[in-house]
XYZ file of C-alpha atoms in Angstrom:
461
model
C 134.727 101.865 -15.005
C 136.066 101.446 -11.358
C 133.579 103.361 -8.673
C 134.726 103.396 -5.382
C 132.029 103.033 -2.782
C 131.791 105.962 -0.254
C 131.545 104.278 3.038
C 129.561 106.463 5.691
C 130.055 106.343 9.218
C 131.105 102.326 9.536
C 132.637 99.701 7.908
C 130.538 97.380 5.229
C 131.445 94.587 7.242
C 130.281 95.858 10.250
C 127.158 97.192 9.178
C 124.444 94.996 10.017
C 124.311 93.155 6.426
C 122.013 90.846 6.706
C 123.350 87.112 7.320
C 119.858 85.310 6.495
C 119.364 84.261 2.782
C 116.091 84.750 2.428
C 116.294 88.479 3.773
C 119.092 88.975 1.438
C 116.982 87.948 -1.801
C 114.275 90.105 0.069
C 116.247 92.798 -0.488
C 116.894 92.507 -4.524
C 113.430 92.342 -4.708
C 112.520 95.589 -3.108
C 115.076 96.765 -5.320
C 112.896 95.782 -8.293
C 109.689 97.178 -7.110
C 111.342 100.570 -5.786
C 112.468 100.977 -9.527
C 108.593 100.545 -10.274
C 108.603 96.984 -11.241
C 105.472 94.924 -11.731
C 106.936 91.456 -11.770
C 109.902 90.216 -9.985
C 111.084 86.696 -10.697
C 113.529 84.153 -8.641
C 115.205 81.633 -10.813
C 117.746 79.274 -9.956
C 119.504 76.195 -11.358
C 120.901 73.286 -9.354
C 124.136 71.132 -9.375
C 125.150 67.482 -9.013
C 124.999 67.312 -5.367
C 121.776 70.028 -4.988
C 122.852 72.968 -4.156
C 122.300 76.035 -6.023
C 124.672 76.396 -8.746
C 123.130 79.748 -10.158
C 120.410 82.625 -8.618
C 119.078 84.755 -10.771
C 116.532 87.907 -9.781
C 115.208 89.715 -12.765
C 112.812 92.546 -12.736
C 110.703 94.625 -15.092
C 111.566 98.139 -13.546
C 113.173 101.154 -14.778
C 116.537 100.043 -14.706
C 119.702 101.638 -13.233
C 120.363 104.830 -14.617
C 124.622 104.984 -15.345
C 124.453 108.589 -14.750
C 122.858 108.007 -11.099
C 125.454 105.156 -10.482
C 127.522 107.441 -7.823
C 124.416 108.069 -6.053
C 123.271 104.528 -5.671
C 125.583 102.076 -5.804
C 128.862 104.234 -4.728
C 127.042 105.978 -1.846
C 126.969 103.144 1.101
C 124.257 103.588 4.027
C 123.222 106.883 1.862
C 120.372 104.676 -0.246
C 117.787 107.318 -2.560
C 115.331 104.714 -2.008
C 113.013 105.171 0.120
C 109.843 101.853 1.396
C 108.613 99.948 3.584
C 108.474 96.218 4.572
C 106.103 95.462 7.480
C 109.232 95.948 9.296
C 109.897 99.635 7.842
C 112.807 98.896 5.086
C 113.100 102.635 5.059
C 114.881 102.724 8.536
C 116.431 99.138 7.778
C 117.840 99.345 4.471
C 119.625 102.470 3.590
C 121.489 101.351 0.913
C 122.980 98.253 2.206
C 120.728 95.750 0.249
C 122.741 95.477 -2.924
C 125.621 94.066 -0.435
C 123.347 91.504 0.597
C 124.656 88.891 -1.391
C 127.476 88.079 0.953
C 125.035 86.264 2.761
C 125.343 83.517 -0.103
C 127.021 83.928 -2.673
C 130.620 85.386 -3.629
C 130.096 87.421 -6.848
C 126.881 89.408 -7.965
C 126.649 90.516 -11.486
C 123.813 93.149 -12.597
C 122.685 93.622 -16.213
C 120.565 96.528 -16.653
C 118.574 98.204 -19.704
C 117.254 102.227 -18.817
C 115.601 104.803 -20.797
C 118.032 107.770 -21.244
C 116.128 110.439 -23.255
C 114.075 107.969 -25.134
C 117.055 106.247 -25.906
C 117.373 102.311 -24.523
C 120.958 101.753 -23.174
C 122.457 98.806 -21.418
C 125.388 97.697 -19.436
C 127.018 95.482 -16.380
C 127.648 95.798 -12.610
C 129.999 93.567 -11.366
C 130.751 92.840 -7.242
C 132.396 90.588 -5.531
C 132.773 89.631 -1.712
C 136.358 89.720 -1.391
C 136.533 93.737 -3.359
C 133.203 95.434 -1.803
C 134.840 98.678 -1.532
C 134.701 99.045 -5.297
C 132.319 98.146 -8.221
C 133.110 97.414 -11.540
C 130.896 98.552 -14.537
C 131.050 98.834 -18.307
C 130.145 101.351 -20.261
C 126.607 101.757 -21.081
C 125.639 101.067 -24.811
C 122.610 101.044 -26.969
C 120.357 98.165 -26.915
C 118.372 96.410 -28.684
C 116.169 95.672 -26.209
C 113.110 98.022 -26.105
C 111.903 97.576 -22.504
C 113.761 98.524 -19.285
C 114.326 95.693 -16.356
C 117.502 94.670 -14.499
C 118.903 91.300 -13.682
C 121.255 90.330 -11.277
C 122.938 86.973 -11.222
C 124.728 85.742 -8.141
C 127.627 82.892 -8.620
C 130.047 81.010 -6.815
C 127.218 80.025 -4.373
C 128.059 78.299 -0.865
C 124.888 77.763 1.136
C 122.002 77.454 -0.467
C 120.717 74.144 -1.575
C 117.430 72.727 -2.749
C 115.865 72.002 0.267
C 116.198 75.318 1.769
C 115.059 77.212 -1.849
C 111.661 74.972 -1.843
C 109.318 76.745 -2.848
C 107.045 75.927 0.783
C 110.067 77.451 2.418
C 110.405 79.979 0.312
C 106.857 81.579 0.001
C 106.292 82.140 3.652
C 109.619 84.167 4.187
C 108.829 86.567 1.003
C 105.150 86.662 2.230
C 105.910 87.900 5.599
C 107.618 91.012 3.874
C 105.374 91.132 0.495
C 101.777 90.108 1.344
C 100.776 93.795 2.104
C 102.451 94.981 -1.112
C 101.183 92.673 -3.386
C 97.717 92.886 -2.100
C 97.881 96.826 -2.302
C 98.956 96.478 -5.765
C 97.064 93.768 -6.882
C 95.010 95.969 -9.514
C 98.201 97.059 -10.876
C 99.283 92.513 -11.571
C 102.472 93.256 -9.174
C 103.447 90.047 -8.582
C 106.532 87.616 -7.499
C 107.227 84.420 -9.335
C 110.100 81.377 -8.096
C 110.713 79.360 -10.831
C 107.485 80.236 -12.470
C 105.773 79.463 -8.998
C 103.563 82.641 -8.082
C 103.810 83.868 -4.495
C 100.026 83.613 -3.295
C 98.973 86.915 -0.924
C 95.778 85.239 0.365
C 97.402 82.352 2.423
C 98.708 85.702 4.899
C 95.895 88.480 4.464
C 92.417 87.584 5.020
C 90.813 89.087 1.752
C 86.975 89.096 2.677
C 87.820 91.263 5.610
C 90.507 93.658 4.350
C 88.712 96.524 2.278
C 89.861 99.957 0.697
C 88.359 102.688 1.804
C 88.363 106.281 -0.339
C 87.361 109.713 1.517
C 87.542 112.975 1.363
C 88.534 115.749 4.195
C 88.646 119.156 3.485
C 89.252 118.611 -0.179
C 91.925 116.161 0.378
C 91.841 112.663 -0.600
C 93.120 109.980 1.355
C 93.083 105.953 0.311
C 92.875 103.946 2.969
C 93.650 100.172 2.940
C 92.728 97.915 6.128
C 94.541 94.699 5.811
C 93.479 91.725 7.832
C 96.367 88.993 8.712
C 95.094 85.644 8.394
C 97.652 84.837 11.770
C 99.231 86.625 13.943
C 101.878 89.339 13.323
C 104.946 90.048 15.502
C 104.934 94.322 14.802
C 102.284 96.477 16.799
C 99.084 96.986 14.362
C 99.820 100.311 12.993
C 98.821 102.702 10.647
C 101.375 104.128 7.946
C 101.616 107.442 6.266
C 102.285 107.720 2.540
C 102.581 110.719 0.246
C 101.389 111.022 -3.301
C 104.393 109.203 -4.946
C 104.141 106.331 -1.848
C 107.000 107.777 0.394
C 106.591 106.881 4.263
C 105.903 109.746 5.926
C 105.395 108.243 9.316
C 103.152 105.519 11.261
C 100.844 105.410 14.452
C 99.589 102.927 16.328
C 96.106 101.838 16.322
C 93.610 102.032 19.138
C 93.011 98.267 19.091
C 96.467 96.811 20.049
C 94.837 95.118 22.667
C 91.953 93.100 21.570
C 91.674 89.958 23.267
C 90.107 88.563 19.399
C 92.969 88.408 17.510
C 92.005 90.784 15.022
C 95.247 91.102 13.570
C 95.409 94.187 11.087
C 97.852 97.402 9.364
C 96.318 99.914 7.902
C 97.885 101.979 4.829
C 97.448 105.278 4.213
C 97.835 107.343 1.119
C 97.482 111.107 0.657
C 99.213 114.318 -0.882
C 98.103 115.510 2.588
C 101.384 113.983 3.574
C 103.570 115.582 0.542
C 104.961 118.337 2.600
C 104.712 116.329 5.912
C 107.829 114.623 7.969
C 107.558 112.378 11.221
C 104.041 111.660 11.579
C 104.315 109.982 14.267
C 102.790 109.060 17.920
C 100.809 106.964 19.554
C 96.875 106.797 19.615
C 96.371 109.694 21.854
C 97.312 111.846 18.685
C 100.228 113.532 20.219
C 101.686 113.441 16.607
C 98.698 115.958 16.205
C 100.869 118.798 17.797
C 103.886 118.285 15.365
C 101.485 119.725 12.749
C 101.705 123.623 12.390
C 98.271 124.627 11.366
C 94.598 123.792 13.201
C 93.156 123.100 9.801
C 95.504 120.276 9.505
C 95.165 119.044 12.910
C 91.531 118.887 12.276
C 92.107 117.129 9.134
C 94.149 114.810 10.918
C 91.787 114.357 13.679
C 88.967 113.326 11.111
C 91.046 110.972 9.289
C 91.890 108.951 12.361
C 87.736 108.967 13.175
C 87.750 107.174 9.515
C 89.981 104.951 10.408
C 88.836 103.949 13.846
C 85.002 103.537 12.103
C 86.542 101.215 9.177
C 88.627 98.999 11.514
C 85.331 98.647 13.942
C 83.099 97.816 11.157
C 85.301 95.416 10.250
C 85.888 93.616 13.764
C 82.140 93.621 13.995
C 82.048 91.359 10.938
C 84.941 89.309 12.290
C 83.367 88.871 15.838
C 79.936 87.635 14.380
C 81.959 84.640 12.672
C 83.739 84.376 15.615
C 80.810 84.406 18.058
C 78.815 81.587 15.886
C 82.049 79.789 16.635
C 82.409 80.013 20.137
C 78.672 79.032 20.662
C 78.809 76.248 18.544
C 82.042 74.703 20.347
C 80.052 75.755 23.487
C 77.613 72.838 22.410
C 79.270 70.559 20.771
C 83.143 70.489 22.084
C 82.688 71.651 25.875
C 79.322 70.346 26.383
C 78.976 73.799 28.566
C 75.763 74.796 26.780
C 72.566 74.013 28.925
C 70.304 71.202 27.652
C 66.998 71.713 26.288
C 64.186 69.687 25.456
C 63.648 68.590 21.750
C 60.338 70.465 21.754
C 59.270 73.435 20.113
C 59.354 75.416 23.346
C 62.522 73.921 24.080
C 64.203 74.700 21.307
C 62.533 78.145 21.472
C 64.390 78.618 24.601
C 67.957 77.413 23.040
C 67.753 79.741 20.249
C 67.146 82.671 22.608
C 70.088 81.824 24.551
C 72.435 81.397 21.738
C 71.547 84.453 20.058
C 72.464 86.351 23.555
C 75.373 84.447 24.306
C 76.538 85.792 20.521
C 75.894 89.117 21.430
C 77.829 89.086 24.893
C 80.786 87.480 22.846
C 80.402 90.112 20.739
C 80.575 92.829 22.887
C 83.187 91.608 25.095
C 84.912 88.454 23.952
C 87.023 88.623 27.312
C 83.753 87.646 29.575
C 84.358 84.147 27.995
C 88.152 83.848 27.873
C 89.999 81.597 29.204
C 87.190 80.023 31.533
C 87.495 76.800 33.017
C 84.651 74.311 32.111
C 82.796 74.696 35.191
C 82.860 78.432 35.159
C 81.754 78.359 31.474
C 78.482 76.370 32.284
C 77.643 77.984 35.189
C 77.564 81.124 33.692
C 75.209 79.774 31.013
C 73.033 78.123 32.992
C 72.774 81.453 35.162
C 72.036 83.362 32.042
C 69.389 81.020 30.731
C 67.900 81.244 33.910
C 67.390 84.926 33.949
C 66.390 84.860 30.273
C 63.610 82.778 31.025
C 62.080 84.964 34.338
C 60.512 87.978 34.492
C 64.499 89.400 34.806
C 65.330 89.137 31.389
C 66.007 93.251 31.182
C 68.557 92.721 34.442
C 71.017 90.602 32.133
C 72.048 94.088 30.226
C 72.350 96.018 34.011
C 74.457 92.447 35.029
C 76.464 93.312 31.673
C 76.669 96.716 32.240
C 78.668 95.903 35.854
C 81.612 93.941 33.660
C 81.544 95.429 30.287
C 81.857 99.679 29.649
C 79.022 99.626 27.084
C 78.802 102.670 24.606
C 75.129 104.223 24.612
C 74.967 102.811 21.031
C 76.053 99.396 22.593
C 73.249 99.942 25.377
C 70.770 100.704 22.879
C 71.727 97.891 20.165
C 71.924 95.045 23.128
C 68.633 96.379 24.535
C 67.051 96.072 21.539
C 68.897 91.971 20.966
C 66.968 91.051 24.485
C 63.486 93.000 23.071
C 63.875 91.205 19.626
C 64.566 87.957 20.677
C 61.717 88.063 23.369
C 59.476 89.164 20.572
C 61.051 86.486 18.191
C 60.133 84.240 20.851
C 56.496 85.142 21.198
C 56.204 85.004 17.301
C 57.286 81.311 16.981
C 55.156 80.334 19.789
C 51.872 81.613 17.734
C 53.497 80.480 14.545
C 53.939 77.066 16.100
C 50.398 77.068 17.826
C 49.028 77.911 14.169
C 51.083 75.318 12.374
C 49.264 72.687 15.273
C 45.927 74.110 14.363
C 46.411 73.146 10.574
C 47.763 69.893 10.737
C 45.806 68.483 13.825
C 42.480 66.813 12.601
C 38.947 68.623 13.695
C 37.126 65.309 15.198
C 33.403 65.626 16.001
C 30.658 63.759 17.226
C 28.387 62.311 14.748
C 25.244 60.763 16.260
C 26.864 60.255 19.669
C 30.087 58.587 18.049
C 33.618 59.965 17.498
C 33.968 60.660 13.442
C 36.461 58.607 11.630
C 37.563 61.908 9.706
C 37.565 64.958 10.427
C 35.024 66.973 9.162
C 35.084 69.968 7.095
C 32.513 72.988 8.413
C 30.623 74.757 5.966
C 29.213 77.875 6.362
C 25.599 78.326 7.342
C 23.774 78.619 4.130
């Protein structure tokens, strides 16, 4: 059967179909996941000249229902599917994905198995780059296979080589699009495999800082997933909203887009609360709340944003604790800007005191130490050390407040740190005196001379 493609608004050739083979491969992987696949595998073979002879992308999804071909393959720029990559695939794809093979191949052939009224059926679909306006497909037949899935085979490949299909090239490209997806659905064993080698999302995602949180607000359950990236991402740090069927309903930037500590993150929220909502968009000033019709809905959204804010702040605190340790260590060992202290016990107590307070200042506002010249950093630490060692210790908080706007809680916490470190110094001093008393022999005069050994004092009888 020949199915004509219904071209909407613009021709296929000028529609912006990707010319990047990596992006094209990603489109076919998304097709598998959008069909509820748990595994998508990429397999290729090479010819004698180390070019790619044949490329196959397979998935174990629901297959392509023959009765819906006109709505899927036949409706160009009007795809039914709606899912996002980090670049928001729902906005970028619009049904163009199946034509992406023209980036690297002349022919694409699909073999799909789907379930129709508890009966498994299969058929083939063929497309070629010189006849993009028509789709050739066979009549569906009863299938011996008792599982659904789709396999698309690309032949007459003209640009792919062993080098640009190498795992060290393909994996980073796929992780850019799919790392968040593989992480969020790890409990469902979702995976991408390239010639039997599995894509590892942990290379892009910090799994120790990323966290899933479940909250209930006014009877609605919200699944909040904070994803923390190992490296910088080009997109703004956003919160993406999904309904209960995983359809993207909108996004907003988080309040941490200008953080100076490279806390790269994205937030994914799923809830039935968004089932009947559209275009939940806006900035961190909550302008999108005005798009909700009912006051109760606005109240729920505000509470949700507060929960998200608290989750991010909690993780930033953990993140900064590690960064503060690294920063102070670099001041001591690399840049040599940290004051030098005597090796005696009192000197080491003063050093530890300065280290503790410096770490807390770094956590409050890393920008204080950002891009300081070596002499500036050394002067700042020296001044801080003088204050801590004097009766003006409490003035450290006053000075910090002139530079950083502290919340009441931050002010309380920092004040407690100053008192805590001071108290710890007193305790350390007492412990030092006790230890010295225990190990120092007590010499006493016996018969007018110094005894060779300490005398054990016995209680009077």
